[in-house]
Short mmCIF file of C-alpha atoms in Angstrom, two decimals:
data_model
loop_
_atom_site.label_atom_id
_atom_site.label_comp_id
_atom_site.label_asym_id
_atom_site.label_seq_id
_atom_site.Cartn_x
_atom_site.Cartn_y
_atom_site.Cartn_z
CA MET A 1 -100.75 -10.50 19.71
CA GLU A 2 -100.96 -12.47 16.48
CA ASN A 3 -99.15 -11.21 13.41
CA LEU A 4 -101.50 -9.04 11.41
CA VAL A 5 -98.92 -8.66 8.65
CA PHE A 6 -98.28 -11.98 6.89
CA ASN A 7 -97.97 -13.79 3.58
CA TYR A 8 -100.24 -16.66 2.54
CA PHE A 9 -98.84 -19.09 -0.03
CA MET A 10 -100.41 -22.51 -0.46
CA PRO A 11 -99.95 -23.84 -4.00
CA THR A 12 -101.15 -27.42 -3.41
CA LYS A 13 -104.33 -28.80 -4.95
CA ILE A 14 -105.92 -31.16 -2.42
CA LEU A 15 -108.48 -33.87 -3.17
CA PHE A 16 -110.04 -34.68 0.21
CA GLY A 17 -112.52 -37.30 1.38
CA PRO A 18 -113.34 -41.03 1.29
CA GLY A 19 -112.76 -42.48 -2.16
CA SER A 20 -110.46 -39.66 -3.28
CA LEU A 21 -107.77 -42.00 -4.63
CA ASN A 22 -110.18 -42.90 -7.44
CA ARG A 23 -110.37 -39.21 -8.38
CA LEU A 24 -106.71 -39.37 -9.45
CA LYS A 25 -108.03 -40.83 -12.73
CA ASP A 26 -109.47 -37.43 -13.64
CA GLU A 27 -106.34 -35.41 -12.83
CA ASN A 28 -103.88 -34.10 -15.39
CA LEU A 29 -100.60 -35.37 -13.91
CA GLN A 30 -97.53 -33.31 -14.70
CA GLY A 31 -95.39 -35.98 -16.27
CA LYS A 32 -95.06 -39.16 -18.30
CA LYS A 33 -92.94 -41.26 -15.92
CA ALA A 34 -93.27 -41.36 -12.13
CA LEU A 35 -90.90 -42.41 -9.40
CA ILE A 36 -93.21 -43.93 -6.76
CA VAL A 37 -91.67 -43.62 -3.29
CA ILE A 38 -92.92 -46.06 -0.63
CA SER A 39 -91.62 -47.44 2.66
CA ALA A 40 -89.52 -50.55 3.14
CA GLY A 41 -92.51 -52.04 5.01
CA THR A 42 -95.21 -54.24 3.49
CA SER A 43 -98.42 -52.28 4.04
CA MET A 44 -98.61 -50.45 0.67
CA LYS A 45 -98.46 -53.79 -1.13
CA LYS A 46 -100.39 -55.84 1.45
CA TYR A 47 -103.42 -53.54 1.46
CA GLY A 48 -103.39 -53.09 -2.33
CA TYR A 49 -102.72 -49.33 -2.28
CA LEU A 50 -99.70 -49.62 -4.58
CA ASP A 51 -101.64 -51.81 -7.03
CA ARG A 52 -104.52 -49.33 -7.09
CA LEU A 53 -102.13 -46.47 -7.83
CA THR A 54 -100.21 -48.29 -10.56
CA ALA A 55 -103.49 -49.40 -12.20
CA ILE A 56 -104.55 -45.75 -12.45
CA LEU A 57 -101.16 -44.75 -13.89
CA LYS A 58 -101.36 -47.55 -16.49
CA GLU A 59 -104.87 -46.43 -17.44
CA LYS A 60 -103.49 -42.92 -18.00
CA GLY A 61 -100.53 -44.19 -20.05
CA ILE A 62 -97.99 -43.12 -17.46
CA GLU A 63 -94.86 -45.20 -16.84
CA TYR A 64 -93.48 -45.68 -13.34
CA ILE A 65 -90.71 -47.19 -11.27
CA VAL A 66 -90.98 -48.02 -7.56
CA PHE A 67 -88.40 -47.02 -4.91
CA ASP A 68 -89.24 -48.96 -1.74
CA LYS A 69 -86.49 -48.39 0.82
CA ILE A 70 -87.88 -45.62 3.05
CA LEU A 71 -87.53 -46.08 6.84
CA PRO A 72 -89.97 -44.77 9.51
CA ASN A 73 -87.37 -42.08 10.31
CA PRO A 74 -86.10 -41.49 6.74
CA ILE A 75 -82.38 -41.03 6.08
CA LYS A 76 -80.25 -39.01 3.69
CA LYS A 77 -78.74 -42.11 2.06
CA HIS A 78 -82.14 -43.11 0.68
CA VAL A 79 -82.89 -39.59 -0.54
CA MET A 80 -79.67 -39.69 -2.56
CA GLU A 81 -80.40 -43.21 -3.85
CA GLY A 82 -83.93 -42.25 -4.87
CA ALA A 83 -82.76 -39.10 -6.65
CA LYS A 84 -80.09 -41.08 -8.53
CA LEU A 85 -82.72 -43.59 -9.63
CA ALA A 86 -85.09 -40.79 -10.75
CA LYS A 87 -82.30 -39.29 -12.88
CA GLU A 88 -81.20 -42.63 -14.36
CA GLU A 89 -84.77 -43.58 -15.22
CA SER A 90 -85.66 -40.10 -16.58
CA CYS A 91 -88.61 -39.74 -14.19
CA ASP A 92 -90.30 -36.37 -14.61
CA PHE A 93 -92.41 -36.39 -11.43
CA VAL A 94 -92.43 -38.08 -8.03
CA ILE A 95 -95.30 -39.72 -6.14
CA GLY A 96 -95.04 -40.22 -2.37
CA LEU A 97 -97.44 -42.99 -1.30
CA GLY A 98 -97.73 -43.76 2.41
CA GLY A 99 -97.12 -41.92 5.65
CA GLY A 100 -95.08 -38.84 6.35
CA SER A 101 -91.75 -40.62 5.90
CA SER A 102 -92.55 -41.66 2.31
CA ILE A 103 -94.00 -38.29 1.33
CA ASP A 104 -91.17 -36.34 3.01
CA SER A 105 -88.65 -38.53 1.19
CA ALA A 106 -90.50 -37.97 -2.10
CA LYS A 107 -90.18 -34.20 -1.59
CA SER A 108 -86.44 -34.39 -0.88
CA ILE A 109 -85.91 -36.80 -3.79
CA ALA A 110 -87.84 -34.46 -6.11
CA LEU A 111 -85.49 -31.63 -5.10
CA MET A 112 -82.30 -33.67 -5.51
CA ALA A 113 -83.43 -35.14 -8.85
CA LYS A 114 -82.87 -31.62 -10.21
CA HIS A 115 -79.64 -30.83 -8.33
CA ASP A 116 -76.16 -32.31 -8.12
CA GLY A 117 -74.08 -32.82 -4.99
CA ASP A 118 -75.22 -33.82 -1.53
CA TYR A 119 -78.66 -33.16 -0.04
CA TRP A 120 -77.15 -31.79 3.17
CA VAL A 121 -75.62 -28.85 1.28
CA TYR A 122 -79.14 -27.36 1.09
CA ILE A 123 -80.10 -28.01 4.72
CA VAL A 124 -80.38 -25.03 7.07
CA GLY A 125 -79.08 -25.82 10.57
CA GLY A 126 -76.51 -28.16 12.08
CA THR A 127 -73.76 -29.06 9.59
CA GLY A 128 -76.01 -28.07 6.66
CA LYS A 129 -74.63 -25.38 4.35
CA GLY A 130 -77.92 -23.56 3.66
CA LYS A 131 -77.29 -23.36 -0.09
CA MET A 132 -80.25 -22.08 -2.12
CA PRO A 133 -81.58 -24.66 -4.61
CA THR A 134 -81.71 -22.96 -8.03
CA ASN A 135 -83.33 -25.63 -10.21
CA GLY A 136 -86.60 -26.13 -8.32
CA ALA A 137 -87.88 -29.68 -7.94
CA LEU A 138 -89.78 -32.28 -9.93
CA PRO A 139 -93.57 -32.04 -9.45
CA ILE A 140 -94.66 -33.93 -6.31
CA VAL A 141 -97.86 -35.91 -5.82
CA ALA A 142 -98.60 -36.82 -2.18
CA ILE A 143 -100.98 -39.68 -1.41
CA THR A 144 -101.20 -39.98 2.36
CA THR A 145 -102.23 -43.19 4.09
CA THR A 146 -101.86 -41.78 7.62
CA ALA A 147 -103.19 -38.79 9.57
CA GLY A 148 -100.18 -37.39 11.36
CA THR A 149 -97.62 -35.22 9.64
CA GLY A 150 -99.74 -32.88 7.52
CA THR A 151 -96.95 -33.14 4.95
CA GLU A 152 -99.55 -33.29 2.18
CA ALA A 153 -100.45 -29.68 3.00
CA ASP A 154 -97.09 -28.08 3.74
CA PRO A 155 -93.59 -27.76 2.22
CA TRP A 156 -91.71 -29.49 5.04
CA THR A 157 -89.65 -32.64 4.79
CA VAL A 158 -87.79 -34.16 7.75
CA ILE A 159 -84.73 -36.26 6.96
CA THR A 160 -82.01 -37.63 9.26
CA ASN A 161 -78.34 -37.41 8.36
CA GLU A 162 -77.42 -40.82 9.71
CA GLU A 163 -73.69 -39.97 9.63
CA THR A 164 -74.05 -37.02 12.05
CA ASN A 165 -77.25 -37.84 14.01
CA GLU A 166 -78.95 -34.68 12.74
CA LYS A 167 -82.69 -34.84 12.09
CA ILE A 168 -83.66 -31.56 10.46
CA GLY A 169 -86.81 -30.20 8.85
CA TYR A 170 -86.39 -28.40 5.53
CA GLY A 171 -88.67 -26.87 2.94
CA ASN A 172 -89.16 -24.14 0.39
CA GLN A 173 -91.63 -23.14 -2.32
CA TYR A 174 -90.51 -26.08 -4.48
CA THR A 175 -91.27 -28.77 -1.90
CA PHE A 176 -94.99 -28.15 -1.64
CA PRO A 177 -96.83 -31.02 -3.35
CA THR A 178 -98.51 -29.91 -6.56
CA LEU A 179 -101.30 -32.41 -5.89
CA SER A 180 -102.29 -34.19 -2.67
CA ILE A 181 -104.84 -36.92 -2.11
CA VAL A 182 -106.27 -37.37 1.39
CA ASP A 183 -108.44 -40.48 1.30
CA PRO A 184 -109.45 -41.67 4.79
CA GLU A 185 -110.29 -45.09 3.33
CA LEU A 186 -106.51 -45.63 2.98
CA MET A 187 -106.13 -45.00 6.74
CA LEU A 188 -108.48 -47.77 7.93
CA SER A 189 -105.56 -50.23 8.10
CA VAL A 190 -103.43 -48.17 10.54
CA PRO A 191 -103.19 -50.03 13.91
CA PRO A 192 -104.40 -48.34 17.13
CA HIS A 193 -101.01 -47.37 18.62
CA LEU A 194 -99.80 -45.82 15.35
CA THR A 195 -103.16 -44.06 14.92
CA ALA A 196 -102.56 -42.48 18.34
CA TYR A 197 -98.92 -41.52 17.68
CA GLN A 198 -99.80 -39.99 14.31
CA GLY A 199 -102.86 -38.20 15.67
CA PHE A 200 -100.78 -36.59 18.40
CA ASP A 201 -98.15 -35.49 15.87
CA ALA A 202 -100.92 -33.57 14.09
CA PHE A 203 -102.21 -32.31 17.45
CA PHE A 204 -98.81 -30.84 18.36
CA HIS A 205 -98.37 -29.29 14.91
CA ALA A 206 -101.57 -27.39 15.62
CA VAL A 207 -100.76 -26.56 19.26
CA GLU A 208 -97.20 -25.44 18.57
CA GLY A 209 -98.31 -23.42 15.55
CA PHE A 210 -100.89 -21.73 17.77
CA ILE A 211 -98.43 -20.69 20.50
CA ALA A 212 -95.60 -19.77 18.10
CA LYS A 213 -94.89 -16.06 18.06
CA ILE A 214 -95.31 -15.97 14.27
CA ALA A 215 -98.91 -17.28 14.46
CA THR A 216 -101.40 -15.43 12.27
CA PRO A 217 -105.22 -15.19 12.35
CA VAL A 218 -105.30 -17.72 9.50
CA SER A 219 -103.00 -20.27 11.17
CA SER A 220 -104.80 -19.87 14.50
CA MET A 221 -108.18 -20.56 12.92
CA PHE A 222 -106.84 -23.78 11.38
CA ALA A 223 -105.05 -24.73 14.63
CA LEU A 224 -108.03 -24.41 16.95
CA LYS A 225 -110.27 -26.41 14.61
CA SER A 226 -107.62 -29.11 14.31
CA VAL A 227 -107.27 -29.38 18.11
CA GLU A 228 -111.06 -29.53 18.51
CA LEU A 229 -111.43 -32.35 15.95
CA ILE A 230 -108.55 -34.45 17.34
CA ALA A 231 -109.83 -34.13 20.91
CA LYS A 232 -113.24 -35.36 19.78
CA TYR A 233 -112.43 -38.00 17.18
CA LEU A 234 -108.96 -39.46 17.82
CA PRO A 235 -110.13 -41.68 20.72
CA LEU A 236 -112.88 -43.03 18.44
CA CYS A 237 -110.30 -43.91 15.75
CA VAL A 238 -108.07 -45.65 18.29
CA LYS A 239 -111.04 -47.61 19.67
CA ASP A 240 -112.44 -48.57 16.26
CA GLY A 241 -110.15 -48.05 13.28
CA THR A 242 -112.95 -48.86 10.84
CA ASN A 243 -115.03 -45.84 11.91
CA ILE A 244 -114.84 -43.94 8.61
CA GLU A 245 -116.50 -40.80 9.98
CA ALA A 246 -113.95 -40.54 12.81
CA ARG A 247 -111.09 -41.33 10.41
CA THR A 248 -112.29 -38.58 8.07
CA TYR A 249 -112.45 -35.97 10.83
CA VAL A 250 -108.97 -36.90 12.09
CA ALA A 251 -107.68 -36.76 8.50
CA LEU A 252 -109.24 -33.29 8.21
CA ALA A 253 -107.58 -32.25 11.48
CA ASN A 254 -104.26 -33.47 10.11
CA THR A 255 -104.62 -31.54 6.86
CA LEU A 256 -105.63 -28.44 8.82
CA ALA A 257 -102.49 -28.92 10.95
CA GLY A 258 -100.53 -29.03 7.69
CA PHE A 259 -102.09 -25.65 6.81
CA VAL A 260 -100.88 -24.44 10.23
CA GLU A 261 -97.36 -25.57 9.32
CA SER A 262 -97.62 -23.65 6.03
CA THR A 263 -98.73 -20.44 7.76
CA SER A 264 -97.06 -20.59 11.18
CA SER A 265 -94.39 -22.98 12.56
CA CYS A 266 -93.62 -25.73 15.02
CA THR A 267 -91.83 -24.66 18.19
CA SER A 268 -88.90 -26.14 20.12
CA GLU A 269 -90.95 -29.16 21.24
CA HIS A 270 -90.29 -30.54 17.76
CA SER A 271 -86.58 -29.68 17.97
CA MET A 272 -86.32 -31.65 21.21
CA GLU A 273 -88.12 -34.66 19.74
CA HIS A 274 -85.96 -34.63 16.60
CA ALA A 275 -82.92 -34.90 18.86
CA LEU A 276 -84.45 -37.96 20.57
CA SER A 277 -85.28 -39.80 17.36
CA ALA A 278 -82.06 -38.73 15.60
CA PHE A 279 -80.12 -40.79 18.14
CA TYR A 280 -82.88 -43.39 18.67
CA PRO A 281 -84.48 -43.92 15.23
CA ASP A 282 -86.75 -46.70 16.53
CA LEU A 283 -88.63 -44.05 18.52
CA PRO A 284 -91.77 -43.04 16.56
CA HIS A 285 -91.89 -39.26 16.20
CA GLY A 286 -95.40 -38.94 17.64
CA ALA A 287 -94.46 -41.09 20.64
CA GLY A 288 -91.47 -38.85 21.35
CA LEU A 289 -93.69 -35.76 21.25
CA ILE A 290 -96.15 -37.36 23.67
CA MET A 291 -93.27 -38.12 26.07
CA LEU A 292 -92.15 -34.48 26.05
CA SER A 293 -95.57 -32.88 26.02
CA GLU A 294 -96.61 -32.65 29.68
CA ALA A 295 -93.31 -31.11 30.83
CA TYR A 296 -93.07 -28.86 27.78
CA HIS A 297 -96.59 -27.43 27.84
CA THR A 298 -96.67 -27.10 31.63
CA PHE A 299 -93.63 -24.83 31.23
CA PHE A 300 -95.09 -22.74 28.41
CA ALA A 301 -98.65 -22.49 29.80
CA SER A 302 -97.42 -19.94 32.35
CA LYS A 303 -95.63 -17.94 29.63
CA VAL A 304 -98.60 -17.39 27.27
CA PRO A 305 -101.64 -18.20 29.45
CA GLN A 306 -104.25 -16.69 27.13
CA ARG A 307 -103.18 -18.94 24.24
CA TYR A 308 -103.44 -22.03 26.45
CA ILE A 309 -106.87 -20.98 27.71
CA GLN A 310 -108.04 -20.85 24.07
CA LEU A 311 -106.53 -24.30 23.45
CA ALA A 312 -108.32 -25.70 26.52
CA ARG A 313 -111.61 -24.28 25.21
CA ALA A 314 -110.97 -25.92 21.83
CA MET A 315 -110.65 -29.25 23.68
CA GLY A 316 -114.06 -28.72 25.22
CA VAL A 317 -112.98 -27.54 28.69
CA ASP A 318 -115.30 -25.04 30.42
CA VAL A 319 -112.41 -22.90 31.63
CA ASP A 320 -114.65 -20.12 32.97
CA GLN A 321 -115.66 -22.43 35.84
CA LEU A 322 -112.03 -22.71 36.99
CA PRO A 323 -109.98 -20.39 39.22
CA GLU A 324 -108.06 -17.96 37.01
CA ASP A 325 -104.61 -19.34 37.85
CA GLU A 326 -105.67 -22.88 36.85
CA ARG A 327 -107.14 -22.00 33.45
CA PRO A 328 -104.00 -22.24 31.27
CA PHE A 329 -103.05 -25.57 32.87
CA ALA A 330 -106.50 -26.98 32.07
CA PHE A 331 -105.12 -27.59 28.59
CA VAL A 332 -102.32 -29.80 29.99
CA LYS A 333 -104.87 -31.80 32.02
CA ALA A 334 -107.14 -32.24 28.99
CA MET A 335 -104.16 -33.28 26.86
CA LYS A 336 -103.10 -35.89 29.44
CA LYS A 337 -106.67 -37.21 29.61
CA LEU A 338 -106.75 -37.47 25.81
CA GLN A 339 -103.45 -39.40 25.84
CA GLU A 340 -104.87 -41.82 28.41
CA GLU A 341 -108.06 -42.29 26.35
CA CYS A 342 -105.85 -43.16 23.38
CA GLY A 343 -103.74 -45.64 25.37
CA VAL A 344 -100.51 -43.62 25.17
CA GLY A 345 -100.45 -41.99 28.60
CA ASN A 346 -97.56 -44.02 30.01
CA LEU A 347 -94.86 -43.83 27.33
CA LYS A 348 -91.31 -43.69 28.70
CA MET A 349 -88.08 -42.55 27.07
CA SER A 350 -86.29 -45.32 28.96
CA ASP A 351 -88.38 -47.90 27.07
CA TYR A 352 -86.47 -46.88 23.92
CA GLY A 353 -83.05 -47.03 25.57
CA ILE A 354 -82.70 -43.29 26.16
CA LYS A 355 -80.63 -42.61 29.29
CA GLU A 356 -81.13 -39.70 31.66
CA ASP A 357 -77.44 -38.78 31.60
CA GLU A 358 -77.71 -38.16 27.83
CA ILE A 359 -80.20 -35.32 28.20
CA GLU A 360 -77.65 -32.50 28.04
CA LYS A 361 -76.24 -33.97 24.82
CA LEU A 362 -79.75 -34.29 23.38
CA ALA A 363 -80.69 -30.73 24.36
CA ASP A 364 -77.48 -29.48 22.74
CA ASN A 365 -78.36 -31.40 19.56
CA ALA A 366 -81.89 -29.90 19.54
CA ILE A 367 -80.53 -26.36 19.72
CA LYS A 368 -77.69 -26.88 17.22
CA THR A 369 -79.69 -28.74 14.57
CA MET A 370 -83.10 -27.04 14.80
CA GLY A 371 -82.36 -23.84 16.66
CA GLY A 372 -84.65 -21.93 14.31
CA LEU A 373 -87.70 -23.30 16.11
CA PHE A 374 -86.41 -21.97 19.44
CA GLU A 375 -86.49 -18.51 17.81
CA VAL A 376 -90.26 -18.71 17.23
CA ASP A 377 -91.07 -19.92 20.76
CA PRO A 378 -93.28 -17.43 22.63
CA TYR A 379 -90.55 -17.33 25.30
CA LYS A 380 -86.82 -17.72 24.64
CA LEU A 381 -85.59 -20.90 26.32
CA SER A 382 -82.08 -21.04 27.75
CA PHE A 383 -80.00 -24.18 27.39
CA GLU A 384 -80.58 -24.87 31.11
CA GLU A 385 -84.36 -24.54 30.72
CA THR A 386 -84.29 -26.85 27.69
CA VAL A 387 -82.40 -29.45 29.73
CA GLN A 388 -84.83 -29.04 32.62
CA ILE A 389 -87.90 -29.58 30.42
CA MET A 390 -86.34 -32.74 28.99
CA ARG A 391 -85.33 -33.95 32.46
CA ASN A 392 -88.88 -33.33 33.74
CA ALA A 393 -90.20 -35.38 30.81
CA TYR A 394 -87.82 -38.27 31.45
CA LYS A 395 -89.11 -41.50 32.94
#
């Protein structure tokens, strides 16, 4: 049964819809000097998104400085560098412009700009010390240019400690963005394979949040709608990235999945993927989740069949026509079909250099660094079962 006793805390103002970046002009931003956090890639400059943002800031009389080192799997070193720069330049708020890596980094930088010492002292899990941050964080503005992480609508930030190969999610009440802009027009430039990877990241946020044992009626409502929209519109986005209606619905699904992450939780599927991309940072997070998904959800479908039947229905499957014992697994079949429609049905761990004899080490890393997610699984996995799921996923 879902939790009928829960808290709901969602302090982020969200401006959603095509053209929303322009609405930033009318917002009262909480500061006079911004640290703008973007990736080390070229897209924010190439597509003019950075110029559009800085033009709005200039119009509003707000100073800014750009920090442009963020990697696709962001690392602690850059969080510390960004926080040092924010302090030196007396920035009083942080803007994350780009995908999940830039916005996650902006959140962590905003926290560390108000604290001394090392970021990892605050991390819960692995070698983190779990220290409570006492000074809050600088206000955070999230401007997302992808539909994948939902980070614009949740407090979570995922950073890798490159010294220890620990990729750990972290968040608290201070790391919610104060303002988020979700403008699907900024997503038209995302190439097909990244559109698919990001869309499936959102999909699994919703699915995992739906099966998690801390799911609530609120999170489940968001999750099922997110799954429905991704199943319908993600293939259209992959086929034609300029389809603004499809982009908008996938962006909505992503933001809804962020709401799921604010009101429920990911499960151990995410812990397993974080272990993969902690050791193999060239592996895109969404691709890693896709690789794990068939083995993972085949295992769990038999543990909470009613939840998987509801997920299959959300994907448009007429489960009532199926024999009862096949109904939960109809979700896995529909998910595989969706992956094939999006051109990501044949991803292999071995393509990224991951070796089968490393799986026990990776499973151990998943449990030690993000063991908290194993605690919210609807069934408690043993180490051996974790290894077996990852072995079954390996190809």
